[in-house]
Amino acid sequence: MRILLTGKNGQVGSELNKIFAPFGEITATGKSDLDLSNPNQIRSVVNQIRPELIINAGAYTSVDKAESERELAQAINGTAPKIFAEEGKKIGAVLIHYSTDYAYSGKMKNNPYIESDLSDPINTYGKTKIEGDKAIEQAGLPFLIFRSSWVYGLDGKNFLRTILRLAKDNNELNIVNDQIGTPTWCRSIANATFKIIKQLSKNTEIPFPEIVSSFSGVYHMTCEGETSWHGFARSILKLTEPSCISKLTAIPTKEYPTPARRPTYTVLSNKKLYETFGIKLPHWEDALKYCLKVTS
Ligand SMILES: NC(=O)c1ccc[n+]([C@@H]2O[C@H](COP(=O)([O-])OP(=O)(O)OC[C@H]3O[C@@H](n4cnc5c(N)ncnc54)[C@H](OP(=O)(O)O)[C@@H]3O)[C@@H](O)[C@H]2O)c1
């Protein structure tokens, strides 16, 4: 299978790039190979490679910066997925795409969101991502959208790395405790994606796009459990720098103003993913231990 992967330097994309070789020939792209804000370049690369599977792990993920770079965020998160879906449809490709818990505001619920809940994003990043999701849903090609949350890993820009850096510098840590969600290790997302593609591609009698077509849709894909950013920070410190826990203070969101508003509650139910593919990601605390290589 010919595969076109975007976001090869990102958290999820780099993990996918490490493990997807068994499925065939991967053309892994970063911003310098394929600029997602350039629709013509997307068209040209898709038509040149003619992938059977497009995995779009590239995205504009700077939630706060998106408020002042709305057009760029829209081009990368809203328009690029649309072009991949349109071009993919023309050549009979399957599209895998990633979405975000910031699809939801948290205003409507205090129990886990399910895929049929209405999306009501409250910041530009969330709005542009939802535009991308909708464009894919409308394009009519076989697709899987995996919606995740609070993604972290040992590389890249993420909350885990920020806390480790602040702890190392011996800083006071004032972290919000009234935003609730689920930290998800980027490797858990890549592994789950791998297992799903393995399942869907093992049938040699029915063409891969036809099989994917019968499963097309949005699937929540996060680790299990829930916590606040403060709870996440506490667990990170407990596993790495326990002496810094005393420097950790819980604060309300109103004491930590940011350019982009954040939803208060975005825990996602992974029931559909489990019932459809039999796949469950680890509990977030276990995933954090695996990520940090804490074995006890
Ligand atoms: N991060 C989270 O907390 C989170 C939460 C929920 C869902 N998600 C979703 O999960 C997916 C993967 O996220 P991630 O955390 O792996 O993101 P990430 O680490 O920020 O990686 C995104 C990648 O997109 C690339 N990119 C940005 N602008 C580009 C452009 N104009 N052209 C080509 N590539 C460009 C970046 O390349 P450069 O490094 O070269 O700039 C980066 O490697 C995304 O769809 C994201 O929306 C993420």
Short mmCIF file of C-alpha atoms and ligand atoms in Angstrom, two decimals:
data_model
loop_
_atom_site.label_atom_id
_atom_site.label_comp_id
_atom_site.label_asym_id
_atom_site.label_seq_id
_atom_site.Cartn_x
_atom_site.Cartn_y
_atom_site.Cartn_z
CA MET A 1 0.00 0.00 0.00
CA ARG A 2 1.33 3.47 -0.91
CA ILE A 3 0.99 5.80 2.08
CA LEU A 4 1.28 9.58 2.26
CA LEU A 5 1.88 10.81 5.81
CA THR A 6 1.89 14.45 6.87
CA GLY A 7 3.24 15.88 10.13
CA LYS A 8 6.25 13.53 10.19
CA ASN A 9 8.01 15.75 12.76
CA GLY A 10 4.98 16.13 15.01
CA GLN A 11 4.11 14.12 18.12
CA VAL A 12 1.65 11.71 16.51
CA GLY A 13 3.14 11.82 13.00
CA SER A 14 6.65 10.89 14.14
CA GLU A 15 5.30 7.89 16.09
CA LEU A 16 3.27 6.77 13.06
CA ASN A 17 6.31 7.14 10.84
CA LYS A 18 8.26 4.75 13.09
CA ILE A 19 5.73 1.91 12.92
CA PHE A 20 3.83 2.08 9.64
CA ALA A 21 6.49 0.49 7.39
CA PRO A 22 4.84 -2.99 7.49
CA PHE A 23 1.90 -1.55 5.55
CA GLY A 24 3.97 -0.52 2.55
CA GLU A 25 5.86 2.37 1.08
CA ILE A 26 5.53 5.55 3.17
CA THR A 27 6.16 9.02 1.85
CA ALA A 28 6.48 10.95 5.11
CA THR A 29 6.26 14.71 4.78
CA GLY A 30 6.91 17.69 7.01
CA LYS A 31 6.30 21.35 6.37
CA SER A 32 9.40 21.65 4.16
CA ASP A 33 8.23 18.80 1.85
CA LEU A 34 4.55 19.65 1.74
CA ASP A 35 3.19 22.94 3.04
CA LEU A 36 -0.34 22.28 4.25
CA SER A 37 -1.25 25.94 3.83
CA ASN A 38 -0.70 25.57 0.07
CA PRO A 39 -3.69 23.81 -1.59
CA ASN A 40 -1.96 23.54 -4.98
CA GLN A 41 1.02 21.83 -3.43
CA ILE A 42 -1.31 19.35 -1.69
CA ARG A 43 -3.06 18.59 -5.00
CA SER A 44 0.23 18.17 -6.80
CA VAL A 45 1.81 15.88 -4.15
CA VAL A 46 -1.30 13.67 -3.91
CA ASN A 47 -1.43 13.30 -7.69
CA GLN A 48 2.26 12.60 -7.91
CA ILE A 49 2.31 9.91 -5.19
CA ARG A 50 -1.20 8.58 -5.78
CA PRO A 51 -1.41 7.15 -2.25
CA GLU A 52 -3.89 4.44 -1.34
CA LEU A 53 -3.83 5.74 2.23
CA ILE A 54 -3.42 9.37 3.28
CA ILE A 55 -2.67 9.94 6.97
CA ASN A 56 -2.97 13.58 7.87
CA ALA A 57 -1.19 14.00 11.21
CA GLY A 58 -0.03 17.53 10.37
CA ALA A 59 -2.01 20.39 11.88
CA TYR A 60 -1.82 23.92 13.20
CA THR A 61 -1.77 23.12 16.94
CA SER A 62 -0.77 26.41 18.62
CA VAL A 63 -4.07 27.01 20.38
CA ASP A 64 -3.27 30.52 21.62
CA LYS A 65 -1.44 31.71 18.51
CA ALA A 66 -4.39 30.63 16.37
CA GLU A 67 -6.37 33.56 17.80
CA SER A 68 -4.05 35.99 15.97
CA GLU A 69 -3.25 33.69 13.00
CA ARG A 70 -6.79 32.71 12.13
CA GLU A 71 -6.21 32.51 8.38
CA LEU A 72 -3.18 30.27 8.65
CA ALA A 73 -4.92 28.01 11.17
CA GLN A 74 -7.94 27.84 8.87
CA ALA A 75 -5.79 26.98 5.84
CA ILE A 76 -3.97 24.15 7.64
CA ASN A 77 -6.80 22.77 9.79
CA GLY A 78 -9.84 23.58 7.70
CA THR A 79 -8.84 23.75 4.04
CA ALA A 80 -6.00 21.19 3.85
CA PRO A 81 -8.16 18.27 5.09
CA LYS A 82 -10.82 19.30 2.56
CA ILE A 83 -8.29 19.18 -0.29
CA PHE A 84 -6.94 15.81 0.88
CA ALA A 85 -10.49 14.48 0.99
CA GLU A 86 -11.38 15.82 -2.47
CA GLU A 87 -8.16 14.67 -4.12
CA GLY A 88 -8.25 11.37 -2.22
CA LYS A 89 -11.75 10.71 -3.47
CA LYS A 90 -10.67 11.23 -7.09
CA ILE A 91 -7.93 8.60 -6.81
CA GLY A 92 -9.82 6.11 -4.60
CA ALA A 93 -7.72 6.71 -1.46
CA VAL A 94 -8.62 6.27 2.19
CA LEU A 95 -8.09 9.22 4.54
CA ILE A 96 -7.10 9.03 8.19
CA HIS A 97 -7.27 12.32 10.04
CA TYR A 98 -6.92 13.49 13.64
CA SER A 99 -9.24 15.82 15.49
CA THR A 100 -9.44 17.39 18.92
CA ASP A 101 -11.42 17.44 22.17
CA TYR A 102 -11.52 21.22 21.69
CA ALA A 103 -14.40 20.39 19.34
CA TYR A 104 -16.47 20.67 22.51
CA SER A 105 -17.03 23.55 24.91
CA GLY A 106 -17.72 21.53 28.04
CA LYS A 107 -20.74 23.75 28.63
CA MET A 108 -23.25 21.13 27.62
CA LYS A 109 -22.00 18.18 29.67
CA ASN A 110 -20.34 16.90 32.78
CA ASN A 111 -20.10 13.29 31.65
CA PRO A 112 -17.97 11.99 28.76
CA TYR A 113 -18.79 13.29 25.29
CA ILE A 114 -19.87 10.79 22.66
CA GLU A 115 -19.33 11.19 18.92
CA SER A 116 -22.95 12.13 18.22
CA ASP A 117 -22.80 15.08 20.64
CA LEU A 118 -22.89 18.40 18.85
CA SER A 119 -19.54 20.12 18.48
CA ASP A 120 -19.47 23.65 19.84
CA PRO A 121 -15.86 24.85 19.84
CA ILE A 122 -15.08 28.03 21.74
CA ASN A 123 -11.71 28.95 20.26
CA THR A 124 -10.26 29.45 16.78
CA TYR A 125 -8.17 26.29 16.88
CA GLY A 126 -11.25 24.18 17.72
CA LYS A 127 -13.38 25.93 15.11
CA THR A 128 -10.83 25.40 12.32
CA LYS A 129 -10.37 21.73 13.27
CA ILE A 130 -14.12 21.16 13.15
CA GLU A 131 -14.26 22.72 9.69
CA GLY A 132 -11.68 20.15 8.58
CA ASP A 133 -13.67 17.29 10.13
CA LYS A 134 -16.89 18.43 8.46
CA ALA A 135 -15.25 18.81 5.05
CA ILE A 136 -13.95 15.24 5.26
CA GLU A 137 -17.34 13.91 6.33
CA GLN A 138 -18.96 15.60 3.35
CA ALA A 139 -16.40 14.59 0.72
CA GLY A 140 -17.65 11.02 0.30
CA LEU A 141 -14.36 9.12 0.50
CA PRO A 142 -13.66 6.34 3.00
CA PHE A 143 -12.29 8.03 6.11
CA LEU A 144 -11.55 7.62 9.80
CA ILE A 145 -11.29 10.66 12.05
CA PHE A 146 -9.68 9.95 15.41
CA ARG A 147 -10.49 12.64 17.96
CA SER A 148 -7.99 12.83 20.79
CA SER A 149 -7.08 15.10 23.70
CA TRP A 150 -4.22 16.65 25.66
CA VAL A 151 -1.56 14.94 23.51
CA TYR A 152 1.96 14.68 24.94
CA GLY A 153 5.20 12.79 24.43
CA LEU A 154 8.88 13.10 25.20
CA ASP A 155 9.46 15.28 22.11
CA GLY A 156 7.79 18.39 20.80
CA LYS A 157 5.94 21.14 22.57
CA ASN A 158 3.57 19.79 25.17
CA PHE A 159 2.46 20.04 28.80
CA LEU A 160 4.69 17.18 30.03
CA ARG A 161 7.80 18.84 28.65
CA THR A 162 6.77 22.23 30.03
CA ILE A 163 6.31 20.81 33.54
CA LEU A 164 9.62 18.93 33.39
CA ARG A 165 11.39 22.12 32.32
CA LEU A 166 9.75 24.28 34.99
CA ALA A 167 10.52 21.71 37.69
CA LYS A 168 14.15 21.50 36.60
CA ASP A 169 14.45 25.27 36.89
CA ASN A 170 12.94 25.02 40.37
CA ASN A 171 10.03 27.31 39.52
CA GLU A 172 6.78 27.78 41.39
CA LEU A 173 4.06 25.94 39.47
CA ASN A 174 0.60 27.50 39.42
CA ILE A 175 -1.55 25.13 37.40
CA VAL A 176 -5.28 25.28 36.64
CA ASN A 177 -7.51 22.69 38.26
CA ASP A 178 -10.88 23.58 36.72
CA GLN A 179 -10.29 22.27 33.19
CA ILE A 180 -10.96 18.56 33.03
CA GLY A 181 -9.82 16.23 30.27
CA THR A 182 -7.63 13.22 29.52
CA PRO A 183 -3.89 13.33 28.84
CA THR A 184 -3.08 11.04 25.91
CA TRP A 185 0.38 9.76 24.96
CA CYS A 186 1.09 10.26 21.27
CA ARG A 187 2.46 6.71 21.04
CA SER A 188 -0.85 5.29 22.31
CA ILE A 189 -2.62 7.08 19.45
CA ALA A 190 -0.14 5.78 16.86
CA ASN A 191 -0.35 2.21 18.20
CA ALA A 192 -4.16 2.26 18.16
CA THR A 193 -4.14 3.62 14.60
CA PHE A 194 -1.74 0.85 13.57
CA LYS A 195 -3.95 -1.87 15.07
CA ILE A 196 -7.04 -0.51 13.35
CA ILE A 197 -5.38 -0.37 9.94
CA LYS A 198 -4.03 -3.88 10.49
CA GLN A 199 -7.55 -5.16 11.18
CA LEU A 200 -9.08 -3.35 8.23
CA SER A 201 -6.41 -4.33 5.72
CA LYS A 202 -6.14 -8.04 6.53
CA ASN A 203 -9.08 -9.08 4.37
CA THR A 204 -7.64 -9.79 0.94
CA GLU A 205 -11.01 -10.45 -0.75
CA ILE A 206 -12.64 -7.08 -0.16
CA PRO A 207 -10.70 -3.98 -1.27
CA PHE A 208 -9.31 -1.88 1.60
CA PRO A 209 -11.27 1.30 0.69
CA GLU A 210 -14.50 -0.67 0.62
CA ILE A 211 -13.88 -2.08 4.09
CA VAL A 212 -12.91 1.33 5.51
CA SER A 213 -15.98 2.81 3.89
CA SER A 214 -18.21 0.63 6.08
CA PHE A 215 -16.50 2.02 9.18
CA SER A 216 -16.19 5.66 8.04
CA GLY A 217 -16.81 8.14 10.83
CA VAL A 218 -15.48 10.02 13.83
CA TYR A 219 -14.06 7.97 16.70
CA HIS A 220 -12.94 9.30 20.05
CA MET A 221 -9.44 8.02 20.78
CA THR A 222 -8.01 9.06 24.13
CA CYS A 223 -6.42 7.36 27.08
CA GLU A 224 -8.83 6.25 29.79
CA GLY A 225 -9.70 8.23 32.92
CA GLU A 226 -9.76 11.97 33.53
CA THR A 227 -7.96 14.66 35.47
CA SER A 228 -7.25 18.39 35.55
CA TRP A 229 -4.05 20.04 34.28
CA HIS A 230 -3.12 20.34 37.97
CA GLY A 231 -3.71 16.60 38.46
CA PHE A 232 -1.63 15.85 35.37
CA ALA A 233 1.20 18.07 36.65
CA ARG A 234 1.05 16.40 40.06
CA SER A 235 1.40 12.94 38.53
CA ILE A 236 4.31 14.07 36.35
CA LEU A 237 6.14 15.46 39.38
CA LYS A 238 5.34 12.42 41.52
CA LEU A 239 7.02 10.23 38.90
CA THR A 240 9.97 12.49 38.14
CA GLU A 241 10.67 15.21 40.72
CA PRO A 242 8.66 14.41 43.89
CA SER A 243 10.52 17.09 45.81
CA CYS A 244 8.86 19.71 43.56
CA ILE A 245 5.29 18.74 44.48
CA SER A 246 5.39 21.33 47.28
CA LYS A 247 5.91 24.02 44.61
CA LEU A 248 2.65 23.06 42.90
CA THR A 249 -0.42 25.22 43.51
CA ALA A 250 -3.90 24.70 42.08
CA ILE A 251 -5.42 27.85 40.56
CA PRO A 252 -8.68 28.59 38.73
CA THR A 253 -8.60 29.36 35.00
CA LYS A 254 -9.54 32.98 35.70
CA GLU A 255 -6.14 33.44 37.34
CA TYR A 256 -4.35 32.20 34.21
CA PRO A 257 -5.71 34.26 31.31
CA THR A 258 -4.74 33.07 27.80
CA PRO A 259 -5.50 34.49 24.33
CA ALA A 260 -7.67 31.45 23.53
CA ARG A 261 -10.51 30.36 25.78
CA ARG A 262 -10.25 26.77 27.01
CA PRO A 263 -13.16 24.38 27.49
CA THR A 264 -13.89 23.39 31.10
CA TYR A 265 -14.71 19.74 30.44
CA THR A 266 -13.71 17.66 27.42
CA VAL A 267 -13.54 14.07 28.60
CA LEU A 268 -14.32 11.84 25.62
CA SER A 269 -16.01 8.45 25.78
CA ASN A 270 -14.02 5.81 23.87
CA LYS A 271 -16.90 3.31 23.85
CA LYS A 272 -17.44 3.51 20.10
CA LEU A 273 -13.76 2.81 19.40
CA TYR A 274 -13.83 -0.20 21.73
CA GLU A 275 -17.13 -1.59 20.46
CA THR A 276 -16.10 -1.19 16.81
CA PHE A 277 -12.46 -2.25 16.84
CA GLY A 278 -11.99 -3.87 20.29
CA ILE A 279 -9.29 -1.31 21.05
CA LYS A 280 -8.78 0.53 24.32
CA LEU A 281 -5.92 2.93 25.04
CA PRO A 282 -4.26 2.63 28.47
CA HIS A 283 -5.38 4.64 31.49
CA TRP A 284 -3.66 8.03 31.30
CA GLU A 285 -1.63 7.38 34.48
CA ASP A 286 -0.30 4.08 33.09
CA ALA A 287 0.52 5.68 29.73
CA LEU A 288 2.40 8.44 31.54
CA LYS A 289 4.49 5.84 33.40
CA TYR A 290 5.28 3.99 30.14
CA CYS A 291 6.19 7.26 28.47
CA LEU A 292 8.51 8.23 31.32
CA LYS A 293 9.82 4.66 31.45
CA VAL A 294 8.89 4.40 35.12
CA THR A 295 8.60 0.67 35.65
CA SER A 296 7.56 0.26 39.29
N1 LIG B 1 -1.40 18.42 20.68
C1 LIG B 1 -2.57 18.19 21.30
O1 LIG B 1 -2.71 18.41 22.50
C2 LIG B 1 -3.73 17.64 20.52
C3 LIG B 1 -4.93 17.42 21.19
C4 LIG B 1 -6.00 16.89 20.49
C5 LIG B 1 -5.87 16.60 19.16
N2 LIG B 1 -4.71 16.86 18.51
C6 LIG B 1 -4.62 16.60 17.08
O2 LIG B 1 -3.78 15.50 16.85
C7 LIG B 1 -3.08 15.68 15.61
C8 LIG B 1 -1.60 15.55 15.83
O3 LIG B 1 -1.22 16.55 16.77
P1 LIG B 1 0.25 16.63 17.35
O4 LIG B 1 0.14 16.90 18.79
O5 LIG B 1 1.04 15.48 16.85
O6 LIG B 1 0.72 17.96 16.65
P2 LIG B 1 2.18 18.61 16.59
O7 LIG B 1 3.14 17.83 17.41
O8 LIG B 1 2.02 20.06 16.80
O9 LIG B 1 2.57 18.34 15.08
C9 LIG B 1 1.88 18.96 14.04
C10 LIG B 1 2.76 18.91 12.84
O10 LIG B 1 2.11 19.66 11.80
C11 LIG B 1 3.11 20.29 11.08
N3 LIG B 1 2.68 21.51 10.40
C12 LIG B 1 2.30 22.69 10.94
N4 LIG B 1 2.08 23.58 9.97
C13 LIG B 1 2.34 22.95 8.80
C14 LIG B 1 2.30 23.35 7.44
N5 LIG B 1 1.97 24.59 7.07
N6 LIG B 1 2.63 22.43 6.51
C15 LIG B 1 3.00 21.18 6.85
N7 LIG B 1 3.05 20.75 8.11
C16 LIG B 1 2.73 21.63 9.08
C17 LIG B 1 4.18 20.68 12.07
O11 LIG B 1 5.38 20.75 11.38
P3 LIG B 1 6.58 21.67 11.93
O12 LIG B 1 7.04 20.97 13.17
O13 LIG B 1 7.56 21.61 10.83
O14 LIG B 1 6.01 23.04 12.16
C18 LIG B 1 4.13 19.54 13.07
O15 LIG B 1 5.14 18.58 12.82
C19 LIG B 1 -3.51 17.05 15.07
O16 LIG B 1 -4.55 16.85 14.16
C20 LIG B 1 -4.03 17.76 16.29
O17 LIG B 1 -4.99 18.73 15.97
C21 LIG B 1 -3.61 17.35 19.18
#
